[in-house]
């Protein structure tokens, strides 16, 4: 047993030095490391995100429709020249006419108003998309950071166990140790590798999503720079619930869009009623030889008689659209209220759990591991007991990382549902 003790000593020392303060970043090999803080990554997102850029064109497109709505109808012009009739002057017979359509009942102004509301809708849709993508960006950023911190713990334990397993296999082949000790280490290693692989796979998915959001190179590897002290200073309880709710009603762009959709449909109803009023076309014509006398000049007026079609269907559809949009607005308001209530409760629960952890836990546990290590050197405890101790360290450290992540993401969720950066961490 003494030879086994000496052989595994170096690998255990390596692990204990690591948990005492070594800094390792788990990252993909042969990749370009991109170290950024939350402010820098938001700047890249606003500058490079292709989805946002594409959505912004919808605003320009809607603004162009306002220009179209303001334009008057073009006048119509016609010209005729005689070709053949019973007189020898047929080819000299010429007539000219011009007409202009004038819309009635304020149709032009109503169309302009609809187009202007369309611009507001495009803006609200853009900013709501921005709200959603920014939430994804920020939660991905913090998720990657804490997953990387957890990956460090796995890296350390796996590295130590691999060296220990290699040494144990050599000693087992020489008959110095029992097979059950080799199998115990091997089983522990395989379990860790499976957990680590699952963690890394999830990280790669989040990395890909974050790189898409900022248009980073596929070969890059993002390393978030986070001031973890902010986790302790930010609390959901600093903002009254009533203020959060008021902010959600005022600043949620999806709710603004639902409200303005009601305005759009009400304006459209007024337009549909106006369409029932006939438009008028005024015309002026000149005929050289074709009329009852030469050089005939005449004027005219043209409009349809609303006997059968008074746009009854269009008016009914517009009224239905108003009722529908009001129901959708009420439903959206209820959804906002429900979202906030649920997110606020989750933030409070997560914060309570976070506050229940002793701030000195990580330091105390690391000190305990070092004491356990010393006792192992004195052979007061066995190797398997030592492994159980630092496996417990791994489990609790990862749980703490997850709790910190959950606290941050719950606050980000509150920012998202209120449409206001109350708890932004920079």
XYZ file of C-alpha atoms in Angstrom:
426
model
C 0.000 0.000 0.000
C 2.934 2.309 0.618
C 3.964 2.152 -3.073
C 0.372 2.894 -4.134
C 0.314 5.837 -1.751
C 3.488 7.326 -3.269
C 2.359 6.856 -6.885
C -1.031 8.582 -6.526
C 0.397 11.337 -4.343
C 1.417 13.610 -7.233
C -1.984 13.509 -8.925
C -3.790 14.278 -5.665
C -1.395 17.152 -4.926
C -2.116 18.555 -8.375
C -5.851 18.529 -7.749
C -5.588 20.113 -4.302
C -3.377 22.914 -5.658
C -5.991 23.552 -8.342
C -8.943 23.854 -5.971
C -6.845 26.158 -3.795
C -6.658 28.814 -6.498
C -5.538 27.669 -9.919
C -7.476 29.273 -12.787
C -8.298 27.099 -15.766
C -10.603 27.826 -18.677
C -12.330 24.875 -20.314
C -12.471 25.681 -23.989
C -12.420 24.091 -27.399
C -8.959 23.309 -28.805
C -7.528 25.364 -31.661
C -10.129 28.080 -31.307
C -9.972 31.876 -31.265
C -10.772 33.012 -27.742
C -13.094 36.001 -27.524
C -13.016 37.503 -24.026
C -15.821 40.020 -23.555
C -17.861 41.574 -20.770
C -21.615 42.082 -20.947
C -21.353 45.669 -22.179
C -18.996 44.746 -25.012
C -21.113 41.824 -26.164
C -24.259 43.982 -26.208
C -22.448 46.525 -28.383
C -21.496 43.809 -30.859
C -25.056 42.489 -30.787
C -26.604 45.878 -31.617
C -24.074 46.443 -34.385
C -23.948 43.006 -36.027
C -27.169 41.082 -35.410
C -28.608 40.264 -38.821
C -32.122 39.546 -37.539
C -32.345 43.048 -36.073
C -30.926 44.617 -39.221
C -33.464 42.778 -41.376
C -36.354 43.740 -39.066
C -35.314 47.397 -39.199
C -35.997 47.434 -42.938
C -39.665 46.864 -42.116
C -39.720 50.330 -40.521
C -38.288 51.898 -43.688
C -40.774 49.944 -45.772
C -43.684 51.175 -43.641
C -42.399 54.768 -43.900
C -42.377 54.422 -47.690
C -46.057 53.448 -47.550
C -46.800 56.772 -45.823
C -45.253 58.563 -48.821
C -47.462 56.538 -51.152
C -50.595 57.309 -49.109
C -49.919 61.059 -49.339
C -49.756 61.066 -53.123
C -52.731 62.306 -55.147
C -54.141 60.258 -58.012
C -52.607 61.060 -61.387
C -54.822 62.739 -64.012
C -55.904 60.625 -66.990
C -55.233 61.914 -70.501
C -56.595 60.600 -73.789
C -56.094 61.569 -77.436
C -57.868 60.311 -80.543
C -57.111 60.887 -84.210
C -59.546 59.988 -86.985
C -58.585 57.153 -89.372
C -61.540 56.483 -91.627
C -65.076 57.781 -92.217
C -67.208 58.995 -95.135
C -65.572 62.399 -95.388
C -62.250 63.199 -96.975
C -61.221 65.099 -93.809
C -61.403 62.026 -91.551
C -57.704 61.971 -90.823
C -57.974 65.576 -89.631
C -60.546 64.743 -86.954
C -58.884 64.902 -83.527
C -60.160 64.848 -79.954
C -58.398 65.385 -76.613
C -59.592 64.664 -73.106
C -58.278 64.960 -69.526
C -59.841 63.782 -66.273
C -58.952 63.900 -62.580
C -60.187 61.697 -59.759
C -61.005 63.370 -56.438
C -61.495 61.147 -53.387
C -64.274 62.047 -50.975
C -65.121 61.588 -47.295
C -61.499 62.026 -46.170
C -60.275 58.759 -47.691
C -56.823 60.162 -48.372
C -56.294 61.361 -44.793
C -57.558 58.064 -43.415
C -55.176 56.119 -45.640
C -52.335 58.350 -44.477
C -53.282 57.696 -40.857
C -53.341 53.931 -41.455
C -49.887 54.106 -43.025
C -48.587 56.161 -40.082
C -49.957 53.604 -37.636
C -48.213 50.958 -39.734
C -44.903 52.733 -39.088
C -45.577 52.673 -35.346
C -46.447 48.973 -35.531
C -43.198 48.243 -37.382
C -41.251 50.132 -34.709
C -43.000 48.280 -31.879
C -42.311 44.938 -33.549
C -38.655 45.887 -33.958
C -38.214 46.893 -30.320
C -40.097 43.837 -29.088
C -37.748 41.674 -31.144
C -34.840 43.612 -29.628
C -36.219 42.911 -26.135
C -36.472 39.183 -26.866
C -33.066 38.832 -28.499
C -31.366 40.880 -25.780
C -32.856 38.590 -23.135
C -31.495 35.576 -25.016
C -28.112 37.269 -25.399
C -27.742 38.095 -21.725
C -28.961 34.751 -20.405
C -26.679 32.901 -22.849
C -23.767 35.062 -21.712
C -24.219 34.224 -18.025
C -25.076 30.592 -18.737
C -21.795 30.144 -20.593
C -19.849 31.811 -17.789
C -21.198 29.610 -14.995
C -21.032 26.473 -17.129
C -17.377 27.231 -17.783
C -16.807 27.580 -14.057
C -18.428 24.185 -13.539
C -16.366 22.703 -16.373
C -13.206 23.754 -14.542
C -14.183 21.608 -11.561
C -14.847 18.641 -13.842
C -11.542 19.168 -15.645
C -9.653 19.078 -12.387
C -11.329 15.983 -11.015
C -11.181 14.074 -14.312
C -7.511 14.922 -14.783
C -6.719 13.727 -11.268
C -8.743 10.523 -11.610
C -7.176 9.645 -14.957
C -3.709 9.794 -13.453
C -4.848 7.908 -10.385
C -6.518 5.212 -12.517
C -3.382 4.777 -14.618
C -1.302 4.323 -11.459
C -3.828 1.930 -9.946
C -3.846 -0.240 -13.053
C -0.081 -0.555 -12.885
C -0.230 -1.500 -9.209
C -3.076 -3.959 -9.800
C -1.036 -5.666 -12.526
C 1.774 -6.051 -9.992
C -0.629 -7.428 -7.397
C -0.205 -4.526 -4.971
C -3.870 -3.478 -4.790
C -7.281 -5.151 -5.094
C -9.301 -4.986 -8.315
C -12.257 -3.391 -6.526
C -10.208 -0.222 -5.943
C -9.417 0.011 -9.664
C -13.074 -0.507 -10.549
C -14.177 2.100 -8.008
C -11.887 4.724 -9.548
C -12.861 3.641 -13.076
C -16.571 3.867 -12.309
C -16.133 7.314 -10.800
C -14.170 8.482 -13.848
C -16.748 7.214 -16.343
C -19.531 8.905 -14.421
C -17.632 12.193 -14.442
C -16.860 11.918 -18.149
C -20.551 11.399 -18.942
C -21.542 14.419 -16.835
C -18.776 16.511 -18.360
C -19.755 15.532 -21.909
C -23.361 16.546 -21.241
C -22.207 19.884 -19.829
C -19.905 20.605 -22.778
C -22.587 19.635 -25.319
C -25.001 22.080 -23.736
C -22.303 24.747 -23.681
C -21.601 24.272 -27.395
C -25.272 24.826 -28.221
C -25.335 28.009 -26.134
C -22.016 29.146 -27.627
C -23.436 28.710 -31.153
C -26.552 30.674 -30.285
C -24.554 33.500 -28.729
C -22.143 33.645 -31.675
C -25.093 33.903 -34.046
C -26.482 36.805 -32.027
C -23.257 38.811 -32.317
C -22.189 37.450 -35.729
C -18.962 35.993 -34.357
C -16.756 33.537 -36.215
C -17.876 29.884 -35.920
C -14.318 29.017 -34.858
C -14.323 31.523 -31.996
C -14.780 30.539 -28.355
C -16.483 33.091 -26.117
C -15.123 33.551 -22.608
C -17.455 35.853 -20.630
C -15.870 38.248 -18.160
C -18.224 38.616 -15.190
C -17.972 40.605 -11.988
C -19.562 38.041 -9.679
C -19.696 40.510 -6.785
C -22.723 42.082 -8.504
C -24.720 38.945 -7.792
C -24.665 39.873 -4.102
C -25.661 43.521 -4.594
C -28.666 43.184 -6.909
C -31.997 42.120 -5.440
C -35.525 41.798 -6.811
C -36.865 43.298 -3.586
C -35.265 46.711 -4.331
C -38.066 47.510 -6.805
C -41.696 47.513 -5.560
C -43.933 45.070 -7.377
C -46.372 47.845 -8.285
C -43.582 49.719 -10.058
C -42.625 46.594 -11.983
C -46.236 46.112 -13.076
C -46.668 49.757 -14.103
C -43.454 49.571 -16.102
C -44.626 46.434 -17.880
C -47.886 48.118 -18.910
C -46.044 51.200 -20.161
C -42.870 49.767 -21.690
C -43.786 46.359 -23.145
C -43.694 46.885 -26.906
C -45.861 43.875 -27.632
C -48.522 45.484 -25.429
C -48.051 48.817 -27.203
C -48.510 47.033 -30.502
C -51.724 45.411 -29.257
C -53.068 48.834 -28.224
C -52.210 50.524 -31.501
C -53.751 47.632 -33.422
C -57.098 48.678 -31.915
C -56.452 52.232 -33.213
C -55.565 50.812 -36.614
C -58.810 48.861 -36.848
C -60.888 51.826 -35.692
C -59.290 54.012 -38.371
C -59.873 51.263 -40.900
C -63.567 51.197 -39.976
C -63.771 54.924 -40.690
C -62.038 54.305 -44.018
C -64.417 51.480 -44.945
C -67.383 53.751 -44.246
C -65.773 56.447 -46.382
C -65.288 53.959 -49.226
C -69.072 53.663 -49.390
C -69.158 57.328 -50.464
C -68.536 57.563 -54.238
C -65.428 59.315 -55.497
C -65.852 61.974 -58.210
C -64.027 62.297 -61.502
C -64.044 65.630 -63.314
C -63.218 65.647 -67.015
C -62.591 68.155 -69.787
C -62.636 67.300 -73.522
C -62.056 68.888 -76.925
C -63.313 67.503 -80.275
C -62.272 69.151 -83.555
C -64.754 67.685 -86.068
C -66.466 64.735 -84.465
C -69.288 66.494 -82.606
C -72.428 68.262 -83.810
C -70.294 71.321 -84.444
C -66.631 71.932 -84.971
C -64.149 72.668 -82.187
C -66.410 71.275 -79.499
C -65.267 71.781 -75.868
C -67.113 69.977 -73.080
C -66.811 69.143 -69.380
C -68.130 66.258 -67.365
C -68.500 64.653 -63.971
C -68.435 60.943 -63.227
C -69.307 58.958 -60.081
C -70.954 55.634 -59.340
C -74.354 55.336 -57.734
C -74.199 53.393 -54.424
C -77.395 51.485 -55.036
C -76.256 47.891 -54.500
C -72.657 48.015 -53.235
C -72.222 50.270 -50.240
C -69.199 48.340 -48.975
C -71.344 46.489 -46.437
C -68.891 43.584 -46.219
C -65.828 45.773 -45.703
C -67.575 47.725 -42.923
C -68.664 44.528 -41.173
C -65.162 43.053 -41.373
C -63.696 46.257 -39.924
C -66.107 46.131 -36.973
C -65.255 42.491 -36.331
C -61.528 43.363 -36.453
C -62.068 46.045 -33.773
C -63.819 43.598 -31.430
C -61.159 40.977 -32.077
C -58.253 43.362 -31.432
C -59.850 44.539 -28.162
C -60.080 40.931 -26.977
C -56.471 40.351 -28.021
C -55.407 43.488 -26.130
C -57.170 42.306 -22.981
C -55.578 38.884 -23.347
C -52.152 40.458 -23.828
C -52.615 42.587 -20.699
C -53.575 39.483 -18.722
C -50.544 37.656 -20.105
C -48.233 40.475 -19.021
C -49.724 40.395 -15.518
C -49.356 36.615 -15.289
C -45.806 36.669 -16.659
C -44.721 39.265 -14.130
C -46.372 37.537 -11.173
C -44.745 34.212 -12.046
C -41.320 35.739 -12.765
C -41.371 37.797 -9.569
C -42.203 34.781 -7.402
C -39.450 32.782 -9.083
C -36.962 35.605 -8.512
C -37.847 35.763 -4.803
C -37.558 31.964 -4.399
C -34.204 31.900 -6.167
C -32.958 34.818 -4.112
C -34.001 33.168 -0.860
C -32.150 30.011 -1.854
C -29.080 32.025 -2.830
C -29.134 33.958 0.468
C -29.380 30.704 2.418
C -25.855 29.784 1.309
C -23.051 30.965 3.546
C -20.786 33.357 1.549
C -17.782 31.634 3.097
C -18.990 28.202 1.964
C -16.627 27.839 -0.977
C -13.599 29.001 1.015
C -14.457 26.799 3.982
C -15.052 23.775 1.788
C -11.742 24.282 -0.002
C -10.004 24.498 3.378
C -11.787 21.312 4.447
C -10.602 19.512 1.315
C -7.035 20.515 2.084
C -7.414 19.192 5.616
C -8.829 15.961 4.236
C -5.839 15.773 1.920
C -3.462 16.143 4.879
C -5.305 13.380 6.727
C -4.969 11.196 3.670
C -1.228 11.837 3.633
C -1.149 10.752 7.302
C -3.182 7.703 6.224
C -5.938 8.570 8.679
C -8.468 8.102 5.853
C -8.468 5.877 2.792
C -8.297 6.876 -0.859
C -11.947 6.128 -1.580
C -13.040 8.260 1.336
C -10.858 11.054 0.025
C -12.414 10.720 -3.430
C -15.870 10.912 -1.883
C -14.887 14.166 -0.194
C -13.715 15.929 -3.310
C -16.615 14.530 -5.329
C -18.826 16.220 -2.753
C -16.803 19.389 -3.309
C -17.484 19.124 -7.038
C -21.213 18.587 -6.535
C -21.643 21.480 -4.124
C -19.525 23.873 -6.199
C -21.609 23.123 -9.295
C -24.809 23.567 -7.301
C -23.574 26.954 -6.116
C -22.755 27.948 -9.704
C -26.250 26.935 -10.768
C -27.861 28.880 -7.946
C -25.872 31.996 -8.882
C -26.876 31.526 -12.521
C -30.522 31.040 -11.570
C -30.506 34.230 -9.543
C -29.076 36.249 -12.434
C -31.398 34.736 -15.039
C -34.438 35.296 -12.813
C -33.527 38.993 -12.643
C -32.988 39.060 -16.395
C -36.445 37.515 -16.736
C -37.869 40.419 -14.719
C -36.116 42.855 -17.063
C -37.682 40.980 -19.966
C -41.271 40.844 -18.703
C -41.241 44.510 -17.590
C -39.493 45.751 -20.724
C -37.197 47.785 -18.457
C -33.540 47.138 -17.476
C -34.186 47.402 -13.727
C -31.587 44.754 -12.821
C -28.989 45.020 -15.566
C -25.520 43.964 -14.462
C -22.550 45.626 -16.156
